[in-house]
């Protein structure tokens, strides 16, 4: 355990098991936050984000009435500036395997940008023809987010609807197959590091764009 002590992980993993989701504030240290945020701004500056699709590489559709985000798929070997973030992701994988007996063998992550006016309608994070996403992980990168900015994550849980503010450094994890969720319309640019812990490595995730 490098980033967080075992007792913290046990608490978070308990919540994830019990409630199907967990919200963790200050998941990124201020230093790591700056590394990721700076990297994201550079990718934006160089126009490297692509409109996100629906479905897998075999069944990809673009439909802005369902989702309006742009993504930059990460590659551990290419995006070496983000090595400390990948170490944290490895710690998530290790911990979930250890305490949840999940047999996660890989992950896929992208940076996401929702321009003002965009959203992602209610969905679950699994593709019809590829169901190896086990745990969704979203880390928000929105400095100075305030009420009225929108872009909250809405989680549907039994009869309840929970609204989670996408504030900087906050991490949300949930069971990919079990938790319907939606991104409310954002009124400002909305940024995150988003990914999925996989039962088997995908190999094709970054092709989705
Ligand atoms: C997704 C998603 C939620 C969020 O990318 O599948 O639901 O809060 N993201 O960004
Ligand atoms: Ni989703």
CSV table of C-alpha atoms and ligand atoms in Angstrom, one decimal:
chain,number,residue,atom,x,y,z
A,1,UNK,CA,0.0,0.0,0.0
A,2,UNK,CA,1.6,3.2,-1.1
A,3,UNK,CA,-1.0,5.8,-1.5
A,4,UNK,CA,-3.5,4.9,1.3
A,5,UNK,CA,-3.2,2.8,4.5
A,6,UNK,CA,-5.0,-0.5,4.6
A,7,UNK,CA,-7.7,0.6,7.0
A,8,UNK,CA,-8.8,3.2,4.6
A,9,UNK,CA,-9.0,0.8,1.8
A,10,UNK,CA,-11.0,-1.7,4.0
A,11,UNK,CA,-13.5,1.0,4.8
A,12,UNK,CA,-13.9,2.0,1.1
A,13,UNK,CA,-14.1,-1.6,-0.1
A,14,UNK,CA,-16.8,-2.3,2.5
A,15,UNK,CA,-18.9,0.6,1.3
A,16,UNK,CA,-18.4,-0.5,-2.3
A,17,UNK,CA,-19.5,-4.1,-1.4
A,18,UNK,CA,-22.5,-2.9,0.7
A,19,UNK,CA,-23.8,0.0,-1.4
A,20,UNK,CA,-22.5,-0.9,-4.8
A,21,UNK,CA,-20.7,2.5,-4.8
A,22,UNK,CA,-18.3,4.6,-2.8
A,23,UNK,CA,-17.4,8.3,-2.9
A,24,UNK,CA,-13.9,9.2,-1.7
A,25,UNK,CA,-12.8,12.8,-1.4
A,26,UNK,CA,-9.2,14.0,-1.8
A,27,UNK,CA,-8.3,10.8,-3.6
A,28,UNK,CA,-5.6,12.7,-5.5
A,29,UNK,CA,-2.9,14.5,-3.5
A,30,UNK,CA,-2.5,18.1,-4.6
A,31,UNK,CA,0.7,17.2,-6.5
A,32,UNK,CA,-0.9,14.3,-8.4
A,33,UNK,CA,-3.9,16.4,-9.1
A,34,UNK,CA,-1.7,19.0,-10.8
A,35,UNK,CA,0.1,16.4,-12.8
A,36,UNK,CA,-3.1,14.9,-14.2
A,37,UNK,CA,-4.8,18.3,-14.7
A,38,UNK,CA,-1.8,19.8,-16.5
A,39,UNK,CA,-1.6,16.7,-18.8
A,40,UNK,CA,-5.3,17.0,-19.6
A,41,UNK,CA,-5.0,20.7,-20.4
A,42,UNK,CA,-2.0,19.9,-22.8
A,43,UNK,CA,-4.0,17.2,-24.6
A,44,UNK,CA,-6.9,19.7,-24.9
A,45,UNK,CA,-4.6,22.4,-26.2
A,46,UNK,CA,-3.3,20.0,-28.8
A,47,UNK,CA,-6.8,18.9,-29.8
A,48,UNK,CA,-6.2,15.3,-29.0
A,49,UNK,CA,-9.6,14.5,-27.6
A,50,UNK,CA,-12.1,12.7,-29.8
A,51,UNK,CA,-15.9,12.5,-29.7
A,52,UNK,CA,-16.9,9.5,-27.6
A,53,UNK,CA,-18.9,6.7,-29.1
A,54,UNK,CA,-21.5,4.3,-27.9
A,55,UNK,CA,-20.8,0.6,-27.8
A,56,UNK,CA,-17.6,-1.3,-28.5
A,57,UNK,CA,-15.3,-1.1,-31.5
A,58,UNK,CA,-17.5,-3.6,-33.3
A,59,UNK,CA,-20.6,-1.6,-32.8
A,60,UNK,CA,-19.7,2.0,-32.4
A,61,UNK,CA,-22.2,4.9,-32.8
A,62,UNK,CA,-22.0,8.6,-32.3
A,63,UNK,CA,-25.1,10.1,-30.8
A,64,UNK,CA,-24.9,13.4,-29.1
A,65,UNK,CA,-28.5,13.1,-27.9
A,66,UNK,CA,-27.2,10.3,-25.6
A,67,UNK,CA,-23.7,11.5,-24.7
A,68,UNK,CA,-21.7,14.6,-25.6
A,69,UNK,CA,-18.3,14.0,-24.1
A,70,UNK,CA,-14.9,13.9,-25.7
A,71,UNK,CA,-12.2,11.5,-24.6
A,72,UNK,CA,-8.5,10.8,-24.7
A,73,UNK,CA,-7.7,7.2,-24.1
A,74,UNK,CA,-4.6,6.7,-22.0
A,75,UNK,CA,-1.7,4.4,-22.8
A,76,UNK,CA,0.6,3.6,-19.9
A,77,UNK,CA,3.6,3.2,-22.1
A,78,UNK,CA,3.1,6.4,-24.1
A,79,UNK,CA,1.7,8.7,-21.4
A,80,UNK,CA,4.6,8.3,-19.0
A,81,UNK,CA,3.9,11.7,-17.4
A,82,UNK,CA,0.9,10.0,-15.8
A,83,UNK,CA,3.0,7.1,-14.3
A,84,UNK,CA,2.1,8.1,-10.7
A,85,UNK,CA,-1.6,8.0,-11.7
A,86,UNK,CA,-1.1,4.5,-13.1
A,87,UNK,CA,0.6,3.5,-9.8
A,88,UNK,CA,-2.6,4.6,-8.0
A,89,UNK,CA,-4.7,2.7,-10.5
A,90,UNK,CA,-2.5,-0.4,-9.8
A,91,UNK,CA,-3.2,0.1,-6.1
A,92,UNK,CA,-6.9,0.1,-6.8
A,93,UNK,CA,-6.6,-3.1,-8.8
A,94,UNK,CA,-4.4,-4.8,-6.2
A,95,UNK,CA,-6.8,-3.8,-3.4
A,96,UNK,CA,-10.0,-4.9,-5.1
A,97,UNK,CA,-8.4,-8.2,-6.0
A,98,UNK,CA,-7.2,-8.7,-2.4
A,99,UNK,CA,-10.4,-7.7,-0.5
A,100,UNK,CA,-13.1,-8.4,-3.1
A,101,UNK,CA,-11.7,-11.5,-4.7
A,102,UNK,CA,-12.4,-9.9,-8.1
A,103,UNK,CA,-9.7,-11.4,-10.3
A,104,UNK,CA,-9.2,-8.1,-12.1
A,105,UNK,CA,-6.4,-8.4,-14.7
A,106,UNK,CA,-6.4,-5.1,-16.4
A,107,UNK,CA,-8.0,-1.7,-16.8
A,108,UNK,CA,-8.8,1.0,-19.4
A,109,UNK,CA,-8.8,4.7,-18.6
A,110,UNK,CA,-9.5,7.9,-20.5
A,111,UNK,CA,-9.6,11.6,-19.8
A,112,UNK,CA,-13.0,13.0,-20.4
A,113,UNK,CA,-14.1,16.4,-21.4
A,114,UNK,CA,-17.8,17.4,-21.3
A,115,UNK,CA,-18.1,20.8,-23.0
A,116,UNK,CA,-20.7,23.2,-21.6
A,117,UNK,CA,-24.2,22.0,-22.6
A,118,UNK,CA,-23.4,18.3,-22.8
A,119,UNK,CA,-24.5,15.3,-20.7
A,120,UNK,CA,-24.6,11.5,-20.7
A,121,UNK,CA,-28.1,10.0,-20.4
A,122,UNK,CA,-28.9,7.2,-18.0
A,123,UNK,CA,-26.9,4.0,-18.8
A,124,UNK,CA,-24.8,1.2,-17.3
A,125,UNK,CA,-21.1,0.9,-18.2
A,126,UNK,CA,-21.2,-2.3,-20.1
A,127,UNK,CA,-21.3,-3.0,-23.8
A,128,UNK,CA,-23.7,-5.5,-25.2
A,129,UNK,CA,-21.0,-7.5,-26.8
A,130,UNK,CA,-18.3,-7.0,-24.2
A,131,UNK,CA,-19.1,-7.4,-20.5
A,132,UNK,CA,-15.8,-7.4,-18.8
A,133,UNK,CA,-16.0,-4.0,-17.0
A,134,UNK,CA,-16.3,-4.8,-13.3
A,135,UNK,CA,-15.7,-1.5,-11.4
A,136,UNK,CA,-16.1,2.0,-12.8
A,137,UNK,CA,-13.7,4.6,-11.4
A,138,UNK,CA,-14.2,8.3,-11.9
A,139,UNK,CA,-11.8,11.0,-10.6
A,140,UNK,CA,-13.0,14.6,-11.0
A,141,UNK,CA,-10.7,17.4,-12.1
A,142,UNK,CA,-13.0,20.4,-11.8
A,143,UNK,CA,-11.3,23.2,-9.8
A,144,UNK,CA,-13.7,25.7,-8.3
A,145,UNK,CA,-16.8,23.7,-9.1
A,146,UNK,CA,-19.9,25.3,-7.6
A,147,UNK,CA,-23.6,24.7,-7.4
A,148,UNK,CA,-25.2,25.8,-10.7
A,149,UNK,CA,-22.3,24.6,-12.7
A,150,UNK,CA,-24.2,21.3,-13.3
A,151,UNK,CA,-22.6,18.1,-14.5
A,152,UNK,CA,-23.4,16.2,-11.3
A,153,UNK,CA,-23.2,12.4,-11.5
A,154,UNK,CA,-26.6,10.9,-10.8
A,155,UNK,CA,-26.6,7.4,-9.4
A,156,UNK,CA,-29.8,5.4,-9.4
A,157,UNK,CA,-29.9,3.2,-6.3
A,158,UNK,CA,-33.0,1.1,-5.6
A,159,UNK,CA,-35.8,3.8,-5.4
A,160,UNK,CA,-33.3,6.6,-4.7
A,161,UNK,CA,-31.5,9.0,-6.9
A,162,UNK,CA,-28.2,10.4,-5.6
A,163,UNK,CA,-26.5,13.5,-7.0
A,164,UNK,CA,-22.7,13.6,-6.6
A,165,UNK,CA,-20.9,16.9,-7.3
A,166,UNK,CA,-17.9,16.5,-9.6
A,167,UNK,CA,-15.5,18.3,-7.4
A,168,UNK,CA,-11.7,18.3,-7.8
A,169,UNK,CA,-9.9,15.3,-6.4
A,170,UNK,CA,-13.1,13.4,-5.6
A,171,UNK,CA,-13.3,9.7,-6.7
A,172,UNK,CA,-16.4,7.7,-7.3
A,173,UNK,CA,-16.2,3.9,-7.7
A,174,UNK,CA,-19.2,1.7,-8.5
A,175,UNK,CA,-20.1,-1.7,-9.8
A,176,UNK,CA,-20.2,-1.3,-13.5
A,177,UNK,CA,-22.9,-3.8,-14.3
A,178,UNK,CA,-25.2,-2.9,-11.3
A,179,UNK,CA,-25.4,0.8,-11.1
A,180,UNK,CA,-27.4,2.9,-13.6
A,181,UNK,CA,-26.1,6.4,-13.7
A,182,UNK,CA,-26.1,9.6,-15.7
A,183,UNK,CA,-24.2,12.8,-16.1
A,184,UNK,CA,-26.4,15.8,-15.7
A,185,UNK,CA,-26.1,18.6,-18.2
A,186,UNK,CA,-23.0,20.6,-17.4
A,187,UNK,CA,-23.0,24.4,-17.8
A,188,UNK,CA,-19.2,24.7,-17.7
A,189,UNK,CA,-16.4,22.5,-19.1
A,190,UNK,CA,-16.3,19.3,-17.0
A,191,UNK,CA,-13.2,17.2,-16.7
A,192,UNK,CA,-12.4,13.8,-15.3
A,193,UNK,CA,-10.1,10.8,-15.3
A,194,UNK,CA,-12.4,7.9,-15.9
A,195,UNK,CA,-11.9,4.2,-16.3
A,196,UNK,CA,-12.9,0.6,-15.7
A,197,UNK,CA,-11.3,-2.2,-13.9
A,198,UNK,CA,-11.5,-5.2,-16.2
A,199,UNK,CA,-11.9,-8.9,-15.7
A,200,UNK,CA,-9.7,-9.4,-18.7
A,201,UNK,CA,-7.5,-6.9,-20.4
A,202,UNK,CA,-9.4,-5.2,-23.2
A,203,UNK,CA,-6.7,-4.5,-25.7
A,204,UNK,CA,-9.2,-2.5,-27.8
A,205,UNK,CA,-10.5,0.1,-25.5
A,206,UNK,CA,-8.3,2.9,-26.7
A,207,UNK,CA,-9.5,2.3,-30.3
A,208,UNK,CA,-13.0,3.4,-29.3
A,209,UNK,CA,-12.3,7.1,-29.3
B,1,LIG,C1,-19.1,7.2,-18.3
B,1,LIG,C2,-19.8,7.9,-17.2
B,1,LIG,C3,-19.7,9.5,-15.4
B,1,LIG,C4,-19.0,10.8,-14.9
B,1,LIG,O1,-18.1,7.7,-18.8
B,1,LIG,O2,-19.6,6.1,-18.6
B,1,LIG,O3,-20.9,7.5,-16.8
B,1,LIG,O4,-19.4,11.3,-13.9
B,1,LIG,N1,-19.2,8.9,-16.5
B,1,LIG,O5,-18.2,11.3,-15.7
B,2,LIG,NI1,-21.1,5.5,-17.3
